PDB file of C-alpha atoms in Angstrom:
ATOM      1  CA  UNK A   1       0.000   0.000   0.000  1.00  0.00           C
ATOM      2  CA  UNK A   2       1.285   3.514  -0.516  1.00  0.00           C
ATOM      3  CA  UNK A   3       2.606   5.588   2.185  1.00  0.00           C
ATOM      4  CA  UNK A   4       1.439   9.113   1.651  1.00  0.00           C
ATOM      5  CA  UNK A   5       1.162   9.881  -1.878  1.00  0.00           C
ATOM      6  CA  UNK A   6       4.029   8.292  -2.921  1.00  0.00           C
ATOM      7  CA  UNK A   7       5.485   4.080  -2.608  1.00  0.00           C
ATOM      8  CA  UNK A   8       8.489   4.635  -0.209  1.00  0.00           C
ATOM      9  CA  UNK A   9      10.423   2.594  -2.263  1.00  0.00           C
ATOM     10  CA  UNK A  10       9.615   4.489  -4.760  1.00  0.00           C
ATOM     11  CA  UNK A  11      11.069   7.706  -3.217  1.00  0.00           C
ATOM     12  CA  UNK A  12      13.859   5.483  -2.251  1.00  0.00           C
ATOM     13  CA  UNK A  13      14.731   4.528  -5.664  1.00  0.00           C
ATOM     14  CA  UNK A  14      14.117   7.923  -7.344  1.00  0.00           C
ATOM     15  CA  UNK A  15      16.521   9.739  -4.404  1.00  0.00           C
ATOM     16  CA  UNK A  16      19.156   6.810  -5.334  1.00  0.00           C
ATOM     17  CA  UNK A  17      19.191   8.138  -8.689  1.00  0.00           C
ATOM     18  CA  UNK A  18      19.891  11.993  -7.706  1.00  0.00           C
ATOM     19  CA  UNK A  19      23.656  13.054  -8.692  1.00  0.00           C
ATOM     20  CA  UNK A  20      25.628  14.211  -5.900  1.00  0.00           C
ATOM     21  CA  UNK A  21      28.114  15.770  -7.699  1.00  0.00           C
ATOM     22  CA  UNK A  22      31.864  15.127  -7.949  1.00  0.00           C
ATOM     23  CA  UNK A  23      35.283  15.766  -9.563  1.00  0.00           C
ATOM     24  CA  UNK A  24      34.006  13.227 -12.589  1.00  0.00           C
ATOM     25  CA  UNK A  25      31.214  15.273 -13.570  1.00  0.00           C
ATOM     26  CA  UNK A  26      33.422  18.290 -13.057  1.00  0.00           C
ATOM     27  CA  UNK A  27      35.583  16.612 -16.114  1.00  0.00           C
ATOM     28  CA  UNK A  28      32.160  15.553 -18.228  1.00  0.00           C
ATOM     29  CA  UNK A  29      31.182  19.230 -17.984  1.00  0.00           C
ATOM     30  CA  UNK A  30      34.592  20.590 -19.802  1.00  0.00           C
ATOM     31  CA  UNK A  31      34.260  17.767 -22.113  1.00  0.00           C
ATOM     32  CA  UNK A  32      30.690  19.232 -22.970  1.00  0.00           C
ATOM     33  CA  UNK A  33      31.973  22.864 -23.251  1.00  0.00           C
ATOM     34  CA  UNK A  34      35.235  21.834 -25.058  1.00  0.00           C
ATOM     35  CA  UNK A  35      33.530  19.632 -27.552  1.00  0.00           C
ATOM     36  CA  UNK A  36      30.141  21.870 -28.193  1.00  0.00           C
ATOM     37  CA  UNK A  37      27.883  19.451 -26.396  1.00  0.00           C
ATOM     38  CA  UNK A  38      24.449  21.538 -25.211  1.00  0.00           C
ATOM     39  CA  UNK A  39      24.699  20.613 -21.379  1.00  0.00           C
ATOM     40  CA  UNK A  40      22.625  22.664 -18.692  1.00  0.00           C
ATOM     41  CA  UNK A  41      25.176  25.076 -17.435  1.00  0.00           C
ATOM     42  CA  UNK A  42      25.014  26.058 -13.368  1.00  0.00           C
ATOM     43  CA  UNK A  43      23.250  28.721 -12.059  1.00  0.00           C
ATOM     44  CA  UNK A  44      24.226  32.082 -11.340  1.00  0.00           C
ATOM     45  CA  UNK A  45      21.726  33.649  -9.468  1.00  0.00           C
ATOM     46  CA  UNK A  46      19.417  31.651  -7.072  1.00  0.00           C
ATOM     47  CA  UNK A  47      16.011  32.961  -5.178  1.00  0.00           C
ATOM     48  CA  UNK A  48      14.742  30.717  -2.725  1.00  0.00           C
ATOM     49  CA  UNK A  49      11.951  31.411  -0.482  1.00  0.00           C
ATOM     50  CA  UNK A  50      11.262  29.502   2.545  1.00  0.00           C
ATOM     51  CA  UNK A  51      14.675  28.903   3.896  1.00  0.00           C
ATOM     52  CA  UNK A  52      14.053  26.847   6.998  1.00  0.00           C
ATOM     53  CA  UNK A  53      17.080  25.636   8.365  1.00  0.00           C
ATOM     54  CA  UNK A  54      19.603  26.244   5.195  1.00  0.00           C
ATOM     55  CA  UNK A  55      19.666  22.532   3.821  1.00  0.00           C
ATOM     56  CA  UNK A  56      18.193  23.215   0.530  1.00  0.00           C
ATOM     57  CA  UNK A  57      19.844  26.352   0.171  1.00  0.00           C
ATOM     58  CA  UNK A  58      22.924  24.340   0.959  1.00  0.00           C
ATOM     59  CA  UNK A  59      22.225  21.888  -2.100  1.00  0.00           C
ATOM     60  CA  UNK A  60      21.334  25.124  -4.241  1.00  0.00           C
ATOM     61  CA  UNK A  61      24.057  27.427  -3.363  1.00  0.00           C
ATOM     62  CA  UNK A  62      26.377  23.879  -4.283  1.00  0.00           C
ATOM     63  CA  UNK A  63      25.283  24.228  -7.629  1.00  0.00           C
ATOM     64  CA  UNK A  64      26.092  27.745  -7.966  1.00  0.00           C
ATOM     65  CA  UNK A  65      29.002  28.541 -10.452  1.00  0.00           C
ATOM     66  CA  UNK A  66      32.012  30.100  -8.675  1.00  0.00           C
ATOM     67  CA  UNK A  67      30.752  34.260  -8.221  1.00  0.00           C
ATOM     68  CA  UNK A  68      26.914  32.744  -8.110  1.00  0.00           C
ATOM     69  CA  UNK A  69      25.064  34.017  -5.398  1.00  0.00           C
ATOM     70  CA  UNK A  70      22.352  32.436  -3.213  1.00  0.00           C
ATOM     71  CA  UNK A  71      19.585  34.644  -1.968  1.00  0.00           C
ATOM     72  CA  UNK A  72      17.233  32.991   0.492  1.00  0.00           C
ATOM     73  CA  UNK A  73      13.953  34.702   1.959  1.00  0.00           C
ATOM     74  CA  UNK A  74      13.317  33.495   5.768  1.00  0.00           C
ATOM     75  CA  UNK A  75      10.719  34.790   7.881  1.00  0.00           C
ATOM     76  CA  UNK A  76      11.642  34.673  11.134  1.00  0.00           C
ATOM     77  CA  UNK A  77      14.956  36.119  12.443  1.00  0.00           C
ATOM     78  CA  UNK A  78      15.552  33.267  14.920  1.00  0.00           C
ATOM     79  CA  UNK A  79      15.667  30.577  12.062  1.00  0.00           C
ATOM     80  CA  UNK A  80      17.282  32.893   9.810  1.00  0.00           C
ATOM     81  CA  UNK A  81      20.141  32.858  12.233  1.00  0.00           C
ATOM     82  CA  UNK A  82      20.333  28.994  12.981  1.00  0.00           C
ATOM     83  CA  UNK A  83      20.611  29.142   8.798  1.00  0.00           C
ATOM     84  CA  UNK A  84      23.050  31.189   8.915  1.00  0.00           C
ATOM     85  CA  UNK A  85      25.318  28.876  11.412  1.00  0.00           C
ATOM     86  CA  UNK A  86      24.497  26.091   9.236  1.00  0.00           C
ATOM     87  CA  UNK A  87      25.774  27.369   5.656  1.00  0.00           C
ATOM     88  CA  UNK A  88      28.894  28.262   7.711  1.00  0.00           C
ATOM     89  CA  UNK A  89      28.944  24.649   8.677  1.00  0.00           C
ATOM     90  CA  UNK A  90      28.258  23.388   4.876  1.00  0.00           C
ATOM     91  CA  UNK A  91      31.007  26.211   3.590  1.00  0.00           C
ATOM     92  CA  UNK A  92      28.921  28.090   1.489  1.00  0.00           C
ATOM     93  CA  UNK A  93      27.953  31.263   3.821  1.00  0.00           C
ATOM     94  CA  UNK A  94      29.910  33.251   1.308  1.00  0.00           C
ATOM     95  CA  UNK A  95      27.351  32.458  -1.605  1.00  0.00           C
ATOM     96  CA  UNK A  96      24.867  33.190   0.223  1.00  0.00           C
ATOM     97  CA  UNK A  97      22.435  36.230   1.390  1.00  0.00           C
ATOM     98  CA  UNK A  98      19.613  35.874   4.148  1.00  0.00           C
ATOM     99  CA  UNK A  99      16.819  38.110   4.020  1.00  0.00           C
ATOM    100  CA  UNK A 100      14.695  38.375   7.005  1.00  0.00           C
ATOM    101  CA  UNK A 101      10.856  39.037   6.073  1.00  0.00           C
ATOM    102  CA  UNK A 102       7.726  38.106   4.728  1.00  0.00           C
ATOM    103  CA  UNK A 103       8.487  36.832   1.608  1.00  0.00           C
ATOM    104  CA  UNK A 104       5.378  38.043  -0.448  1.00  0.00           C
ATOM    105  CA  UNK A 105       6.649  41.102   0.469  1.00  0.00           C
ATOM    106  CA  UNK A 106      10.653  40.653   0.296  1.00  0.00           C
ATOM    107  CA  UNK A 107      10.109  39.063  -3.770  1.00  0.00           C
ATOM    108  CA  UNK A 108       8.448  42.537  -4.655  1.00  0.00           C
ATOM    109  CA  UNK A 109      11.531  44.519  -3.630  1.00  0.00           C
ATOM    110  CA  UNK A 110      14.138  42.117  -5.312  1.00  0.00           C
ATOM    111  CA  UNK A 111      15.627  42.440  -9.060  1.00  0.00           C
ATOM    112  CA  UNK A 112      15.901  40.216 -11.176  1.00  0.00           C
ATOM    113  CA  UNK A 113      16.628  37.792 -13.143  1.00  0.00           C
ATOM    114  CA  UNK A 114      16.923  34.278 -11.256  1.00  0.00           C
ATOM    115  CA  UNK A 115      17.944  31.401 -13.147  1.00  0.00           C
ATOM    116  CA  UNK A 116      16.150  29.268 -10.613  1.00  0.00           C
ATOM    117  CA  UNK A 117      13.697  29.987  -8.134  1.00  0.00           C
ATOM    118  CA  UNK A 118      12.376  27.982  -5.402  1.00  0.00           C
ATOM    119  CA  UNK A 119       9.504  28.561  -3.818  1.00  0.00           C
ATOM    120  CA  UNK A 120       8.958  26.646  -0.210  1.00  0.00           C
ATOM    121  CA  UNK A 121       7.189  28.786   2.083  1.00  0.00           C
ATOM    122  CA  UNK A 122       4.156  29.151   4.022  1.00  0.00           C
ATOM    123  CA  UNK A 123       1.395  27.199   1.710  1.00  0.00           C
ATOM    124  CA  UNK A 124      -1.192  30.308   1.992  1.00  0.00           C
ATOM    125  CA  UNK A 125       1.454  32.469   0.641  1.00  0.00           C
ATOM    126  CA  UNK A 126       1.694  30.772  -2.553  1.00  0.00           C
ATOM    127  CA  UNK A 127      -0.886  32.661  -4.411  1.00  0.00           C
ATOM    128  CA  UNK A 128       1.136  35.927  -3.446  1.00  0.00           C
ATOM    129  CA  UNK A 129       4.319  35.042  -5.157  1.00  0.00           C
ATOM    130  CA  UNK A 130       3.506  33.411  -8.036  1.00  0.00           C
ATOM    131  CA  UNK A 131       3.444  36.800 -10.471  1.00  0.00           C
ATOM    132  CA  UNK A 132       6.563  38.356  -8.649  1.00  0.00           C
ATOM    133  CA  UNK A 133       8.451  35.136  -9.277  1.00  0.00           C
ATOM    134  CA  UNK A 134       7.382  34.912 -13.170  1.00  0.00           C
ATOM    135  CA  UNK A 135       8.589  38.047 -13.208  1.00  0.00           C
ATOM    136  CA  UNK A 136      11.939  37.457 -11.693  1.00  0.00           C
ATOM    137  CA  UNK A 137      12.756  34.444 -13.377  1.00  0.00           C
ATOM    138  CA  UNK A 138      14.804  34.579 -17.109  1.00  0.00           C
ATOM    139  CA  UNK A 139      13.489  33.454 -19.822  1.00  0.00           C
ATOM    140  CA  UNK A 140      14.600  29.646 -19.971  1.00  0.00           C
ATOM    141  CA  UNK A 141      15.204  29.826 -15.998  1.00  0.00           C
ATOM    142  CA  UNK A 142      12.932  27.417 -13.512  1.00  0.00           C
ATOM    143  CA  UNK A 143      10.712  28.218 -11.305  1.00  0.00           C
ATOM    144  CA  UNK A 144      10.274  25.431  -8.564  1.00  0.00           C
ATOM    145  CA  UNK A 145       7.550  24.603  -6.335  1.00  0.00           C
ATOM    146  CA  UNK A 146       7.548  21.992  -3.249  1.00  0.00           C
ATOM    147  CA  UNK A 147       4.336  20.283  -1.142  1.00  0.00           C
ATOM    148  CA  UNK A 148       2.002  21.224  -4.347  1.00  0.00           C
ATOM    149  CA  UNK A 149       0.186  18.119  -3.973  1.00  0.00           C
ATOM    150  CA  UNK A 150      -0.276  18.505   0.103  1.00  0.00           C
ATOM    151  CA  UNK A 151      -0.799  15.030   1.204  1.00  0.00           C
ATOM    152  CA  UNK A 152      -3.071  14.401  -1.795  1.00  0.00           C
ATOM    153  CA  UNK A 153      -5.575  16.828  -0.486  1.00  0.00           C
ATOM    154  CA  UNK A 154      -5.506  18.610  -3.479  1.00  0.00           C
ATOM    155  CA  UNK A 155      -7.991  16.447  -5.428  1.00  0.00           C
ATOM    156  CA  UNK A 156      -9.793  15.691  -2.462  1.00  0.00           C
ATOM    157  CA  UNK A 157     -13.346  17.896  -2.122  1.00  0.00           C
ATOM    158  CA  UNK A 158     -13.303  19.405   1.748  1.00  0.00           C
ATOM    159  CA  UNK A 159      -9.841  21.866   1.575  1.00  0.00           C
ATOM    160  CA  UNK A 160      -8.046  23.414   4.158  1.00  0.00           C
ATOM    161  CA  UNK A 161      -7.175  27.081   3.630  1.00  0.00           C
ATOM    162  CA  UNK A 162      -3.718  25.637   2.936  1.00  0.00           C
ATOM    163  CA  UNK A 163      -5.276  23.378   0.063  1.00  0.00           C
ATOM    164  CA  UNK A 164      -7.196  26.042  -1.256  1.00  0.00           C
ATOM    165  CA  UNK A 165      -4.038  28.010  -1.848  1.00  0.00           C
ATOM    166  CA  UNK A 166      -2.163  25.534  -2.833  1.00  0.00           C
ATOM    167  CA  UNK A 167      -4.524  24.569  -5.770  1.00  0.00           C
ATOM    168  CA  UNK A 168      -4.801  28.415  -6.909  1.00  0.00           C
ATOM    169  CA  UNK A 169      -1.326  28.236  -7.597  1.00  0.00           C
ATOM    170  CA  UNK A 170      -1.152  25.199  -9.269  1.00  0.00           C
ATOM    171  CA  UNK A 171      -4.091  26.454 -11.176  1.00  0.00           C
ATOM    172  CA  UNK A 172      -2.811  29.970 -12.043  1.00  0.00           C
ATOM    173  CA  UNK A 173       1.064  28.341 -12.765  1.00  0.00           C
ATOM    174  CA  UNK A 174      -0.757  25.794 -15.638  1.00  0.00           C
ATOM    175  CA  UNK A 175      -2.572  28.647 -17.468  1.00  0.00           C
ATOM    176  CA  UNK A 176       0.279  31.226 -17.681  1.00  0.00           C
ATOM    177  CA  UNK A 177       0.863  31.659 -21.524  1.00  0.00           C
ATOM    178  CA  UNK A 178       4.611  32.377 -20.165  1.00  0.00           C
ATOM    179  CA  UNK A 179       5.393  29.211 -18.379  1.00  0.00           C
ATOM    180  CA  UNK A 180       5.527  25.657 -18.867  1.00  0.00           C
ATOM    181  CA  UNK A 181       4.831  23.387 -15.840  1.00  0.00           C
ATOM    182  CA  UNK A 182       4.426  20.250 -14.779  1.00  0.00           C
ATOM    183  CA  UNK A 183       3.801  18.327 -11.293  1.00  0.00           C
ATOM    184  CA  UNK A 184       6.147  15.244 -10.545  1.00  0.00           C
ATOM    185  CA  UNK A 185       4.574  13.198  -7.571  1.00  0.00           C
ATOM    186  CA  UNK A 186       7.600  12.968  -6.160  1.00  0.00           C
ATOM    187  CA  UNK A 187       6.990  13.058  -2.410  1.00  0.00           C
ATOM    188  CA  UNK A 188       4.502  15.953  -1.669  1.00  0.00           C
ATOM    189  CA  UNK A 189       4.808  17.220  -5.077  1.00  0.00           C
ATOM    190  CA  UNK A 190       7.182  19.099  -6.623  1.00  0.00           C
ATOM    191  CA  UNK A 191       6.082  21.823  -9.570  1.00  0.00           C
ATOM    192  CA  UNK A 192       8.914  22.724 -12.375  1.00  0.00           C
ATOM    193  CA  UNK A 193       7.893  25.000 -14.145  1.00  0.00           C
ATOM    194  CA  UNK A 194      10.354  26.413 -17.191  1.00  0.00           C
ATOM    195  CA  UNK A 195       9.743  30.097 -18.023  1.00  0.00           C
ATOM    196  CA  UNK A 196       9.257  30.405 -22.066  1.00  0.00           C
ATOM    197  CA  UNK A 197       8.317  34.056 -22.679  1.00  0.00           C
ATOM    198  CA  UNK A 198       7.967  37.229 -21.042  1.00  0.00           C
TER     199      UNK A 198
END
């Protein structure tokens, strides 16, 4: 039987298959470059809202090319700081820039372009920063979404406020002439959405 919305072993197998990253691929990348091969180069400039404790933004500010910066949107000031004493820990506090404040409000006030953004923050707040990040994503960049399927409850008829949000934004994301997006049921649900026009 399934465990959530999602076979555990199925998780399992799918987070076996994740790279991790070493010197090998470093040497497959130049081989890509040197030899015209269309790879997908790393970021530059990351936006991630919802930064929690700083382990995503730990494996996002990893995949930064060397000068890419990391800026993360956190809420409160007291996990902003245990953040903080983690991407010292992980050795990439230099990449990276903490923002304390709401974040539907923080997006409005930042430039862009991203070439990634990830959205992870309070569910109700989704609506809210779906057109700021549109708008602050490049053309060709990726704009990606976690917990879009909450539990399931998203095709389910009786909705918490949380739901309700939740399915506006996965709603509003699938009509926008600018993006294309699509919903892998990988845990909770995870929305990737690739930004084709302004």
């Amino acid at each position: 039987m399934p465990r959530g919305i999602v076979y555990e072993e199925i998780d399992e197998y799918i987070d076996g298959l994740a790279n991790r990253g070493d010197a090998a691929l470093k040497t497959v990348e130049k081989q890509g470059i040197d030899e015209g091969w269309p790879i997908v180069g790393p970021a530059k400039r990351i936006l991630e809202l919802g930064t929690a404790i700083g382990y995503s933004g730990t494996w996002l500010a990893r995949a930064l090319v060397d000068g890419g910066e990391l800026t993360t949107v956190e809420h409160s000031a007291d996990t902003a700081a245990i953040a903080r004493r983690n991407f010292e820990k992980t050795g990439v506090a230099s990449k990276v820039k903490i923002l304390v404040g709401k974040a539907q409000t923080v997006v409005r006030d930042l430039k862009g372009p991203f070439d990634l953004i990830f959205n992870d923050i309070d569910k109700a707040g989704y609506p809210d920063v779906l057109e700021p990040c549109i708008e602050r994503v490049r053309v060709g960049g990726l704009l990606v979404t976690d917990n879009v399927l909450w539990s399931g409850d998203v095709a389910r008829k009786s909705r918490s406020a949380e739901t309700a949000a939740i399915r506006t934004y996965n709603e509003r994301l699938a009509k926008d002439p600018r993006m294309i997006a699509t919903i892998v049921p990988l845990r909770d649900g995870v929305s990737i959405a690739s930004k084709i026009r302004d």
